PDB file of C-alpha atoms in Angstrom:
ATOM      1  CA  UNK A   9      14.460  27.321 -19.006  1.00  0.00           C
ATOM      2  CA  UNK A  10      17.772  27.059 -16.786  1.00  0.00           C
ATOM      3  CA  UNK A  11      15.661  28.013 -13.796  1.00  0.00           C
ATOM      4  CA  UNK A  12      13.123  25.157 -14.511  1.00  0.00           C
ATOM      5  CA  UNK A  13      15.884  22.975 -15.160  1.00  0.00           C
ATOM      6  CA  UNK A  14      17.693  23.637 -11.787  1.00  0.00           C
ATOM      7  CA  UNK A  15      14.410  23.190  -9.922  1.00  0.00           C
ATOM      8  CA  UNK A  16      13.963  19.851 -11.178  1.00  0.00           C
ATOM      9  CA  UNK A  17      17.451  18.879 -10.594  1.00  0.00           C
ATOM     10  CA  UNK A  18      17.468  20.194  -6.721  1.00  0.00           C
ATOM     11  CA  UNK A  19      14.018  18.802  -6.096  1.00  0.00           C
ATOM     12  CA  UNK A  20      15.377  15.480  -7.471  1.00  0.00           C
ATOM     13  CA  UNK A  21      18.893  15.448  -5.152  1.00  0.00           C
ATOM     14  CA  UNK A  22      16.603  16.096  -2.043  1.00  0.00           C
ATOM     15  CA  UNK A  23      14.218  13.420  -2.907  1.00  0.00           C
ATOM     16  CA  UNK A  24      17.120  10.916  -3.480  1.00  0.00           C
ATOM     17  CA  UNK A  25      18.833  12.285  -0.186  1.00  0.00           C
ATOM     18  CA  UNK A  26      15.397  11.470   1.231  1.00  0.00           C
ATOM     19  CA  UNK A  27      14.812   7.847   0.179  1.00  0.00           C
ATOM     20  CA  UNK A  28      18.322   7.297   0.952  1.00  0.00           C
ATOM     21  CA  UNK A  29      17.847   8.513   4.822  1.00  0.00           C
ATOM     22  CA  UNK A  30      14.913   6.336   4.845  1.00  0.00           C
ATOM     23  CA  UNK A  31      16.487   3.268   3.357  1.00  0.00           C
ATOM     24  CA  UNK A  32      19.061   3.385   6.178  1.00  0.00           C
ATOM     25  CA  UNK A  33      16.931   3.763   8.958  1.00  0.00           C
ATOM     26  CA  UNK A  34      14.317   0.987   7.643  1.00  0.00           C
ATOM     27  CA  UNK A  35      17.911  -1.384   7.334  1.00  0.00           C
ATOM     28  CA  UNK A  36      17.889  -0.760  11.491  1.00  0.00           C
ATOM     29  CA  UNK A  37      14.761  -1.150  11.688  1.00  0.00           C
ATOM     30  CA  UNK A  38      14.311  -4.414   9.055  1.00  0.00           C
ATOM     31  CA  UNK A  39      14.866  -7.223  12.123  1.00  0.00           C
ATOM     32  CA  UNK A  40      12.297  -6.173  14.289  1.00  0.00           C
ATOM     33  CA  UNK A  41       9.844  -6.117  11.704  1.00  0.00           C
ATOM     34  CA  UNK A  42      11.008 -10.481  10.777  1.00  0.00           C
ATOM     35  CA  UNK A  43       9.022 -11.297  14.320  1.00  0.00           C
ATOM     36  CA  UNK A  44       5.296 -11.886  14.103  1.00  0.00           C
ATOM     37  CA  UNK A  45       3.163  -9.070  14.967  1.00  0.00           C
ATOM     38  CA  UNK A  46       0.870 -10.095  18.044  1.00  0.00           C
ATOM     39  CA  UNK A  47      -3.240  -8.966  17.451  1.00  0.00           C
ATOM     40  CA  UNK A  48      -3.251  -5.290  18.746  1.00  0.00           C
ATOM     41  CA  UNK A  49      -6.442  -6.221  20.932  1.00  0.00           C
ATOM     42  CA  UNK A  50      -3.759  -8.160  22.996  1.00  0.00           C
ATOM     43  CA  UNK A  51      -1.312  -5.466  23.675  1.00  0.00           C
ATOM     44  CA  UNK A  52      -0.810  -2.346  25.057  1.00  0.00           C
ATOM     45  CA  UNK A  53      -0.045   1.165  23.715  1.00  0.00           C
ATOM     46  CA  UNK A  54       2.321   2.557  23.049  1.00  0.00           C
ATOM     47  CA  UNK A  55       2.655   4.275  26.644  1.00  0.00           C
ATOM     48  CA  UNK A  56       1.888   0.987  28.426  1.00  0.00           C
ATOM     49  CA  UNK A  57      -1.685   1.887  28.524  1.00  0.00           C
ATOM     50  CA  UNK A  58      -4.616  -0.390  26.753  1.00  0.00           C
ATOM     51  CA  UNK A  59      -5.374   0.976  23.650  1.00  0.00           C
ATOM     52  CA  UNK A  60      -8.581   3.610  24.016  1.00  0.00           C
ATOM     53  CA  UNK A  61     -11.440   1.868  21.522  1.00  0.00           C
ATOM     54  CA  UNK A  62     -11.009   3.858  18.325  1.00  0.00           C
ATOM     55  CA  UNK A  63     -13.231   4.994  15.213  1.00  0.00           C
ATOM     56  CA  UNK A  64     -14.005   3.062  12.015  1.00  0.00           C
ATOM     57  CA  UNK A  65     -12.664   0.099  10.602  1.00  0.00           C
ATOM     58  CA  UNK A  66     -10.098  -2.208  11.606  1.00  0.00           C
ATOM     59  CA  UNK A  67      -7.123  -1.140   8.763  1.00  0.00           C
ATOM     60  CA  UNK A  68      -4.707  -3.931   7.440  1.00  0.00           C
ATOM     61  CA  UNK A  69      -0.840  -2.742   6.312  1.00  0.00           C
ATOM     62  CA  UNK A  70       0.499  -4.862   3.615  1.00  0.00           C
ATOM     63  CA  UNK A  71       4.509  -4.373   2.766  1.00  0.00           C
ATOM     64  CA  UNK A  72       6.234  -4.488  -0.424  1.00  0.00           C
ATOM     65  CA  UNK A  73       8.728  -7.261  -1.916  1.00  0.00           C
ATOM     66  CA  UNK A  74      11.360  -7.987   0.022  1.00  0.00           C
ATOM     67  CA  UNK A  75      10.411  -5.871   2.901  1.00  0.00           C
ATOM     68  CA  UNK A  76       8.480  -6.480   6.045  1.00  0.00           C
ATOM     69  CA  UNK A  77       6.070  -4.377   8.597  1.00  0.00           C
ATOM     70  CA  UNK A  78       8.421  -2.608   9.745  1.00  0.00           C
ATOM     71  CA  UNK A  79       8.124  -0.184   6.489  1.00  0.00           C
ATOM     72  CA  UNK A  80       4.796   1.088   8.035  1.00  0.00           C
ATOM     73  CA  UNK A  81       6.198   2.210  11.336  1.00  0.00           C
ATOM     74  CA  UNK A  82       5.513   5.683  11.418  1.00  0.00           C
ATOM     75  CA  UNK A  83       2.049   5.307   9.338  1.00  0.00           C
ATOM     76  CA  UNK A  84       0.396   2.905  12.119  1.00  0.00           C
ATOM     77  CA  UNK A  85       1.553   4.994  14.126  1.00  0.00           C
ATOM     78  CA  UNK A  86       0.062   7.893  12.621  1.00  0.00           C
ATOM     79  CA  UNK A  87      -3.365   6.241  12.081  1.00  0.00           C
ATOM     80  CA  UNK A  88      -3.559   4.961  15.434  1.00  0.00           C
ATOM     81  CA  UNK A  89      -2.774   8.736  16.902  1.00  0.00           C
ATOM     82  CA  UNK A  90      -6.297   9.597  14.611  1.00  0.00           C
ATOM     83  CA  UNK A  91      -8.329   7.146  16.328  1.00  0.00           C
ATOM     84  CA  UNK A  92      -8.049   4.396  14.210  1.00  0.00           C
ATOM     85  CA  UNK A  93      -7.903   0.643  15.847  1.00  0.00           C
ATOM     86  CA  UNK A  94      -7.146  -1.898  15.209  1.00  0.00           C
ATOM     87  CA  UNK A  95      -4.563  -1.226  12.762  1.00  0.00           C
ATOM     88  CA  UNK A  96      -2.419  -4.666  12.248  1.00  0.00           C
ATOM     89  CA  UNK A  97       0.531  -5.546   9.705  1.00  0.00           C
ATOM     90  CA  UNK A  98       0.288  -8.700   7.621  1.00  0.00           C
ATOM     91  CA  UNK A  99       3.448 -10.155   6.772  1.00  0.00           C
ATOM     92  CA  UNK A 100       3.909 -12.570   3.793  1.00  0.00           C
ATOM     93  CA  UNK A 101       6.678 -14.749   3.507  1.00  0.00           C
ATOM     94  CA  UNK A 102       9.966 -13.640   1.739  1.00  0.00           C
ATOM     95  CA  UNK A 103       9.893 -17.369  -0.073  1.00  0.00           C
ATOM     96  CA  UNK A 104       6.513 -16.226  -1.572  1.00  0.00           C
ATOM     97  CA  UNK A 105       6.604 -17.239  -5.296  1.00  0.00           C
ATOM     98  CA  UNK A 106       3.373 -16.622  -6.045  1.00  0.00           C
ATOM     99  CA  UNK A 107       1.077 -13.110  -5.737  1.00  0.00           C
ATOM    100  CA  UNK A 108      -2.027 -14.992  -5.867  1.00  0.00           C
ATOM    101  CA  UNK A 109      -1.081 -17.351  -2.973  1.00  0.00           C
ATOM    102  CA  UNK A 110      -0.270 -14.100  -1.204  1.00  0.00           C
ATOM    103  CA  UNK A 111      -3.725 -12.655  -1.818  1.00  0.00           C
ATOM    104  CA  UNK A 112      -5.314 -15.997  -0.320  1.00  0.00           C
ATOM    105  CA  UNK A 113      -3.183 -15.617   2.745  1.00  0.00           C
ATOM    106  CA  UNK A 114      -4.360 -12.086   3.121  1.00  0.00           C
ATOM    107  CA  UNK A 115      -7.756 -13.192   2.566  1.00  0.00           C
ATOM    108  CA  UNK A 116      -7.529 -15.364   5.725  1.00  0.00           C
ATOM    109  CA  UNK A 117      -5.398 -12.846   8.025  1.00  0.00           C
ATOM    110  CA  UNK A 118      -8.663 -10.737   6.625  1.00  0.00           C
ATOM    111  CA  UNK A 119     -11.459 -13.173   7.801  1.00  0.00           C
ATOM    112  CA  UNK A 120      -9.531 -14.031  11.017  1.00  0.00           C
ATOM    113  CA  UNK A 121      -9.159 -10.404  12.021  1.00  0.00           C
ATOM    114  CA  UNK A 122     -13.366  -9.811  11.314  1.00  0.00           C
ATOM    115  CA  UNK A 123     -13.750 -13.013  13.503  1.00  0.00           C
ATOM    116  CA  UNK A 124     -11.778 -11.583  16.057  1.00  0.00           C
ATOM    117  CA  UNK A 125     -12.830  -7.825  16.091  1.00  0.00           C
ATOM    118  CA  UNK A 126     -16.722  -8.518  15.386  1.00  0.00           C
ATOM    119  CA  UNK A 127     -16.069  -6.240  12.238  1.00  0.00           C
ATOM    120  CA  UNK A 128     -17.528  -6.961   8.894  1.00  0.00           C
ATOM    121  CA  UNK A 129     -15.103  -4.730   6.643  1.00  0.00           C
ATOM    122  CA  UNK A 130     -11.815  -3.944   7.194  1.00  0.00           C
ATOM    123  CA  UNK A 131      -9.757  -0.828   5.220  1.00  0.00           C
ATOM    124  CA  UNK A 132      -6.234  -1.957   3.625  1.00  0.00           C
ATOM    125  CA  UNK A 133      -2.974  -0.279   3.079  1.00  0.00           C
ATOM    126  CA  UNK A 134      -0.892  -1.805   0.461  1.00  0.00           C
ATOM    127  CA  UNK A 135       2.818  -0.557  -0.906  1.00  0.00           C
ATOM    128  CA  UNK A 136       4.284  -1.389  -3.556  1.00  0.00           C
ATOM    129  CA  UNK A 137       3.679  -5.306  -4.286  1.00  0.00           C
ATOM    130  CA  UNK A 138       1.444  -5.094  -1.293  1.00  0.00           C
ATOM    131  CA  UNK A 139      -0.972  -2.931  -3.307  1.00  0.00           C
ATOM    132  CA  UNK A 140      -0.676  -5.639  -6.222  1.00  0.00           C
ATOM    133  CA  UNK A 141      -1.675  -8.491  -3.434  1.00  0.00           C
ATOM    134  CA  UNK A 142      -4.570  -6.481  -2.315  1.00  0.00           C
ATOM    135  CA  UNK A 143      -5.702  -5.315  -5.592  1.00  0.00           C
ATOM    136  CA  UNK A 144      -6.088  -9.488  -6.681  1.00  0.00           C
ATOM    137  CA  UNK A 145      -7.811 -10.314  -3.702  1.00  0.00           C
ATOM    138  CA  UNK A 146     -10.289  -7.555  -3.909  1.00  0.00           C
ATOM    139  CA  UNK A 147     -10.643  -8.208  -7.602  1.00  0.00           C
ATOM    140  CA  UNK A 148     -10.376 -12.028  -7.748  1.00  0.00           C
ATOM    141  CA  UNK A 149     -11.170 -13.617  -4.994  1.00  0.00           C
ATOM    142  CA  UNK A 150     -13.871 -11.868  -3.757  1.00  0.00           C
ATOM    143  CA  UNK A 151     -12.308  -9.639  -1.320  1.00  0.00           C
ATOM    144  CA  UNK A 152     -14.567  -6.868  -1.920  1.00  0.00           C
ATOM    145  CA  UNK A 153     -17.115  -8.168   0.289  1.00  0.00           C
ATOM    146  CA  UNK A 154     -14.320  -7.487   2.635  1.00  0.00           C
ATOM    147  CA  UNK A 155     -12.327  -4.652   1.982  1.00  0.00           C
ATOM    148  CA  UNK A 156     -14.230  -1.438   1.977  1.00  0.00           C
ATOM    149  CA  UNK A 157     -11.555   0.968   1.099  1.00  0.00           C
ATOM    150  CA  UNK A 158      -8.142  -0.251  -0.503  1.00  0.00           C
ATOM    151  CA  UNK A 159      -5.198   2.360  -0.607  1.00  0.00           C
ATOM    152  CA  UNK A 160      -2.412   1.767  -2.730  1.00  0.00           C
ATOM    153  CA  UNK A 161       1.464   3.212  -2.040  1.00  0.00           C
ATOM    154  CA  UNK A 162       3.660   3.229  -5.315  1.00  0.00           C
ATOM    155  CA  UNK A 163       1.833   0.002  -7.086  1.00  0.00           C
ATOM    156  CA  UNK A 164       2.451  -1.149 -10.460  1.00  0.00           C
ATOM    157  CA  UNK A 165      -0.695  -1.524 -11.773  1.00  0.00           C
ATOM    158  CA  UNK A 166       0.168  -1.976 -15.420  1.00  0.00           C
ATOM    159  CA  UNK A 167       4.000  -3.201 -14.575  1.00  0.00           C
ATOM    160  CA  UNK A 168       7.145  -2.043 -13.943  1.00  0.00           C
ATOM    161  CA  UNK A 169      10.368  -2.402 -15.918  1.00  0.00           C
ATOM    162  CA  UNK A 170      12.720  -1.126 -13.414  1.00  0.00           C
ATOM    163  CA  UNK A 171      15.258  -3.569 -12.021  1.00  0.00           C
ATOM    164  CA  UNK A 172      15.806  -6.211 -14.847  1.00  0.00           C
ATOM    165  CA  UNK A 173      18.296  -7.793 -13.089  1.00  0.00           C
ATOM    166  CA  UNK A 174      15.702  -9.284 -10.794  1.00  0.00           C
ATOM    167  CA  UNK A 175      13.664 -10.381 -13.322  1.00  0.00           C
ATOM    168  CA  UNK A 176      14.618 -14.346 -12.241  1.00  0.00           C
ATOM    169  CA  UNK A 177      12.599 -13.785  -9.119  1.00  0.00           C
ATOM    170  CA  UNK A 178       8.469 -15.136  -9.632  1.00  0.00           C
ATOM    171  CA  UNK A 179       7.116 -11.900  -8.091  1.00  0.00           C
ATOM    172  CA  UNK A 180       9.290  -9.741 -10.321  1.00  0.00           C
ATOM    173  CA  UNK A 181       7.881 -11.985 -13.082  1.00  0.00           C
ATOM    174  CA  UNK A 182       4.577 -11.110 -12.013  1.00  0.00           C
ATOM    175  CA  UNK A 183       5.400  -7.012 -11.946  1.00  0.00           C
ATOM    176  CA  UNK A 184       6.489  -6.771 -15.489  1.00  0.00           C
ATOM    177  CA  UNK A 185       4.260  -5.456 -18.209  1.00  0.00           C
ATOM    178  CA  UNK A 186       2.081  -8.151 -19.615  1.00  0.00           C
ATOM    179  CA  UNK A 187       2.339 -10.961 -16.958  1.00  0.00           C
ATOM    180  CA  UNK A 188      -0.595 -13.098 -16.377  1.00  0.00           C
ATOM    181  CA  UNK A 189      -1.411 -11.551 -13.361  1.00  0.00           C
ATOM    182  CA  UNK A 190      -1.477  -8.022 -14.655  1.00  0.00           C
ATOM    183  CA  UNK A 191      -3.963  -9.390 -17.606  1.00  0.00           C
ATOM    184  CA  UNK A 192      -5.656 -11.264 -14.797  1.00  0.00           C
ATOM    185  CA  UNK A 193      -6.120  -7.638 -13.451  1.00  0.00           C
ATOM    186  CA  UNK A 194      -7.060  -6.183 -16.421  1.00  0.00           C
ATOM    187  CA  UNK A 195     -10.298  -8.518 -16.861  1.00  0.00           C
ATOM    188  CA  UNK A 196     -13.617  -7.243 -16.005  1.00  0.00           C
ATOM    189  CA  UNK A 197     -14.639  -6.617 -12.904  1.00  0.00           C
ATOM    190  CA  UNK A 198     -18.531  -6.157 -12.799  1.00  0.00           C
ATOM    191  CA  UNK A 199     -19.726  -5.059  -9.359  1.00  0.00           C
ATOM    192  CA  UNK A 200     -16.726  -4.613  -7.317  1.00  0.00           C
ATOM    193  CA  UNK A 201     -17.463  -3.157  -4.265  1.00  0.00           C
ATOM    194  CA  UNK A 202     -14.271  -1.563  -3.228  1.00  0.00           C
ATOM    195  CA  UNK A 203     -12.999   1.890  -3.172  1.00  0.00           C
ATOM    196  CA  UNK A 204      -9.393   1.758  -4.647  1.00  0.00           C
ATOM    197  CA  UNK A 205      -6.818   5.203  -3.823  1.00  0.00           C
ATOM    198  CA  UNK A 206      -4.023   4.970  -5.617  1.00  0.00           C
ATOM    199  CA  UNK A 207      -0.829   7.220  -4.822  1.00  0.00           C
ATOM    200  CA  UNK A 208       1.562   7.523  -7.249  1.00  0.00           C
ATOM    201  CA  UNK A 209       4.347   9.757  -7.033  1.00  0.00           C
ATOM    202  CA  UNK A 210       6.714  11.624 -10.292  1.00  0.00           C
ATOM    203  CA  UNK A 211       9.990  10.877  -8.740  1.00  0.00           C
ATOM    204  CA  UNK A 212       9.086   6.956  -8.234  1.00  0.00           C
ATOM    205  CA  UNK A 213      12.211   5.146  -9.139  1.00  0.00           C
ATOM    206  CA  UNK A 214      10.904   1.897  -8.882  1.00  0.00           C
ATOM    207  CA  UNK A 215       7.972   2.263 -11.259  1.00  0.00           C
ATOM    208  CA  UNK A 216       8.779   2.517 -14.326  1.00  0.00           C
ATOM    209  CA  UNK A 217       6.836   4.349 -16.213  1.00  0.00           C
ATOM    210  CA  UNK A 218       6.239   6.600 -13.229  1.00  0.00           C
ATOM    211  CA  UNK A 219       2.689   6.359 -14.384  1.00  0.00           C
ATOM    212  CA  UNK A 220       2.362   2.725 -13.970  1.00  0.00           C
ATOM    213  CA  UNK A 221       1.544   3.532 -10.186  1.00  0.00           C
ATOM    214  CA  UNK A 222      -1.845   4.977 -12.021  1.00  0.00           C
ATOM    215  CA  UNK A 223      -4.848   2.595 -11.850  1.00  0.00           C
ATOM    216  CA  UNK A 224      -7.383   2.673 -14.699  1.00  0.00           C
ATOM    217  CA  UNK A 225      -9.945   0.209 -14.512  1.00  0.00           C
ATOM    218  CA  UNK A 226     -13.258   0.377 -16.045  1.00  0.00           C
ATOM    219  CA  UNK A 227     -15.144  -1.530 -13.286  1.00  0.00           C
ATOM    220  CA  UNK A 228     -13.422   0.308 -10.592  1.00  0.00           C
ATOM    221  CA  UNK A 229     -14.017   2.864  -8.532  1.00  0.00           C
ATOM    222  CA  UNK A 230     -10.550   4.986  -8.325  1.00  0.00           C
ATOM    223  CA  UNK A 231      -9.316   8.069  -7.487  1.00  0.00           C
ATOM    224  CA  UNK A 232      -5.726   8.594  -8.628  1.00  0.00           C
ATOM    225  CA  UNK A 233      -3.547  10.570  -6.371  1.00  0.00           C
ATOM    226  CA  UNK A 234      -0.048  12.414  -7.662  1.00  0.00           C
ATOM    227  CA  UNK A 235       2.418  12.677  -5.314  1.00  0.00           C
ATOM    228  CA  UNK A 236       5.281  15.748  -6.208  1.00  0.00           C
ATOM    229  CA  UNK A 237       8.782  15.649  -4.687  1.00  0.00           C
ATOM    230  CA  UNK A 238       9.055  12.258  -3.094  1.00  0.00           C
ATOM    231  CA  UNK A 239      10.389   8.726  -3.911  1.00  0.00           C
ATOM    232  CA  UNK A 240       9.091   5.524  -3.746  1.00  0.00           C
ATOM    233  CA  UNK A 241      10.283   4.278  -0.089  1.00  0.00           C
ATOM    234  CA  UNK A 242       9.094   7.670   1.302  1.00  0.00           C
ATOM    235  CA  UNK A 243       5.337   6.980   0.129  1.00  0.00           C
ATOM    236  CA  UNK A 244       4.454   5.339   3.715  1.00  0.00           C
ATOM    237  CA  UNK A 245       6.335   7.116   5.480  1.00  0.00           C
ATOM    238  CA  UNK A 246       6.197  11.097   4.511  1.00  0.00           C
ATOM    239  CA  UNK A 247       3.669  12.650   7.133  1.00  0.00           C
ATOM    240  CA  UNK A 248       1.803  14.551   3.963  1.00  0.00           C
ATOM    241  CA  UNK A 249       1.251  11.055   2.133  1.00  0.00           C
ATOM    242  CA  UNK A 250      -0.079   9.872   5.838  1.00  0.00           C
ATOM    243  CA  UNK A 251      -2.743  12.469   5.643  1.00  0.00           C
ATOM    244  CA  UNK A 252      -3.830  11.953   2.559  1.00  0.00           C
ATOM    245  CA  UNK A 253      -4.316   8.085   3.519  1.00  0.00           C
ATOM    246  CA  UNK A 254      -6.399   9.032   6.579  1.00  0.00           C
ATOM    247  CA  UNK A 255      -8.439  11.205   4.421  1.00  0.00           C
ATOM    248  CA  UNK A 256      -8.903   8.339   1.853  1.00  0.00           C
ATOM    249  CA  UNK A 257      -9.674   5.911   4.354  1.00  0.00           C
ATOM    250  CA  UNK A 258     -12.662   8.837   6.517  1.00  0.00           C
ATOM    251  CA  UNK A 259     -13.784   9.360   2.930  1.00  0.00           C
ATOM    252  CA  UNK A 260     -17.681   8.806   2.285  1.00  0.00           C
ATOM    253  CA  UNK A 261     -18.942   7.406  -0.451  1.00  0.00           C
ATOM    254  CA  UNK A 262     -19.437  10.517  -2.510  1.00  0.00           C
ATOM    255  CA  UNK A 263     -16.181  11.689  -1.933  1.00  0.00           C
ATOM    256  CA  UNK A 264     -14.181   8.325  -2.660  1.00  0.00           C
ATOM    257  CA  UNK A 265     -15.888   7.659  -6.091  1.00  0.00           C
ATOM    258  CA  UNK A 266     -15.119  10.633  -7.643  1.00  0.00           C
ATOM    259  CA  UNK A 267     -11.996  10.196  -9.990  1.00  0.00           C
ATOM    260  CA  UNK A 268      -8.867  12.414 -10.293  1.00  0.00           C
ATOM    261  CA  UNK A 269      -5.679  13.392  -9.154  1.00  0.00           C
ATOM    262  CA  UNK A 270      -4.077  15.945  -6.678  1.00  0.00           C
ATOM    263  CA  UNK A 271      -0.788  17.049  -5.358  1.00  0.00           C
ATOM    264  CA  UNK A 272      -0.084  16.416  -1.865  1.00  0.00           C
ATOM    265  CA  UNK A 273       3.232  16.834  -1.208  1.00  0.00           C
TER     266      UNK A 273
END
């Protein structure tokens, strides 16, 4: 019992040590990720060199509230290293109010990017409130015709009371247990074509219930992925979390519409 105990207390310390290294270095890296990301067709890699034509669909990375692209630094560049390209971050405003205006916004960054890359379906990343965003458009306004595969990073799919202090903000509004959006959510969804991963993670700090980060929908076609050890700013960032992405997003159609859960880290 002791032993058990002072496993779960060391494992916690070194995943709080964890998100606090990576809250520091995402602070440096914060102001780079405020300027506008330029299409990926139009610049070069990261060695100087065009970008070598890569394998699959283009994949979309959608940050959390109060954050910015610069959260998925070491995940694009992960995915791009594996062949995937384009892979382009969408930022939102920090004045959004409003999830749904969000998820119309990403709809258009979306039909822009198919325009632009001759693709028809695109794969999307979401963390956090990103994952919420997605999940509407996908759901609601019709974004399954678009998105093929939708992975989502520490989402609160049935709410999250953490932080009541923000509770005054819209968006936090719209993450709490019972919101309109959430029921919104929660309607049928006959027919959706998306494949939705969601990772979820038992030291998660910011959902609360830790389970929230679960999504069970009727309609939908989920697999549920546990995460062991790791908080909820080191879900797009820890290289075993990025693996298990890239193996979401190479999954067939067999593999992605089976159900469950796994440890992978």
């Amino acid at each position: 019992m002791e032993l058990t105990r002072l496993t779960k207390v060391t494992t916690a310390l070194k995943a709080n040590a964890l998100e606090l290294a990576i809250l520091t270095g995402h602070l440096l890296l914060y102001p780079s990720g405020m300027v506008a990301e330029r299409p990926e067709a139009d610049t070069p890699g990261e060695d100087g060199a065009t970008p070598r034509p890569g394998t699959g669909r283009p994949v979309v990375l959608l940050h959390g509230f109060v954050d910015n692209r610069s959260v998925f630094v070491l995940l694009r560049r992960s995915l791009v290293r594996h062949g995937r390209h384009p892979v382009e971050s969408f930022n939102y405003s920090p004045l959004t109010c409003d999830l749904r205006a969000a998820a119309q916004l990403l709809g258009r960054h979306i039909e822009e990017l198919c325009a632009r890359t001759g693709h028809h379906e695109v794969d999307v990343v979401g963390h956090s409130l990103g994952g919420l965003i997605a999940r509407y458009y996908v759901q609601r306004l019709g974004g399954d015709a678009r998105v093929r595969t939708l992975v989502m990073l520490g989402t609160p799919h049935a709410g999250t009371t953490a932080a009541p202090w923000a509770g005054a903000h819209p968006l936090v509004r719209q993450m709490r247990p019972g919101s309109d959006v959430l029921q919104e959510l929660a309607e049928p969804a006959p027919g959706c074509r998306t494949r939705c991963v969601s990772f979820w993670s038992d030291l998660d700090q910011v959902m609360v219930p830790v389970e929230t980060a679960r999504l069970d929908h009727p309609d939908l076609r989920v697999h549920n992925v546990r995460v062991s050890g790791i908080g909820h700013l080191a879900l797009p960032v820890h290289p075993t979390v990025a693996a298990g992405i890239r193996e979401a997003l190479d999954a067939d159609d067999a593999e992605a519409a089976e159900p469950g859960a796994a440890s992978v880290a």
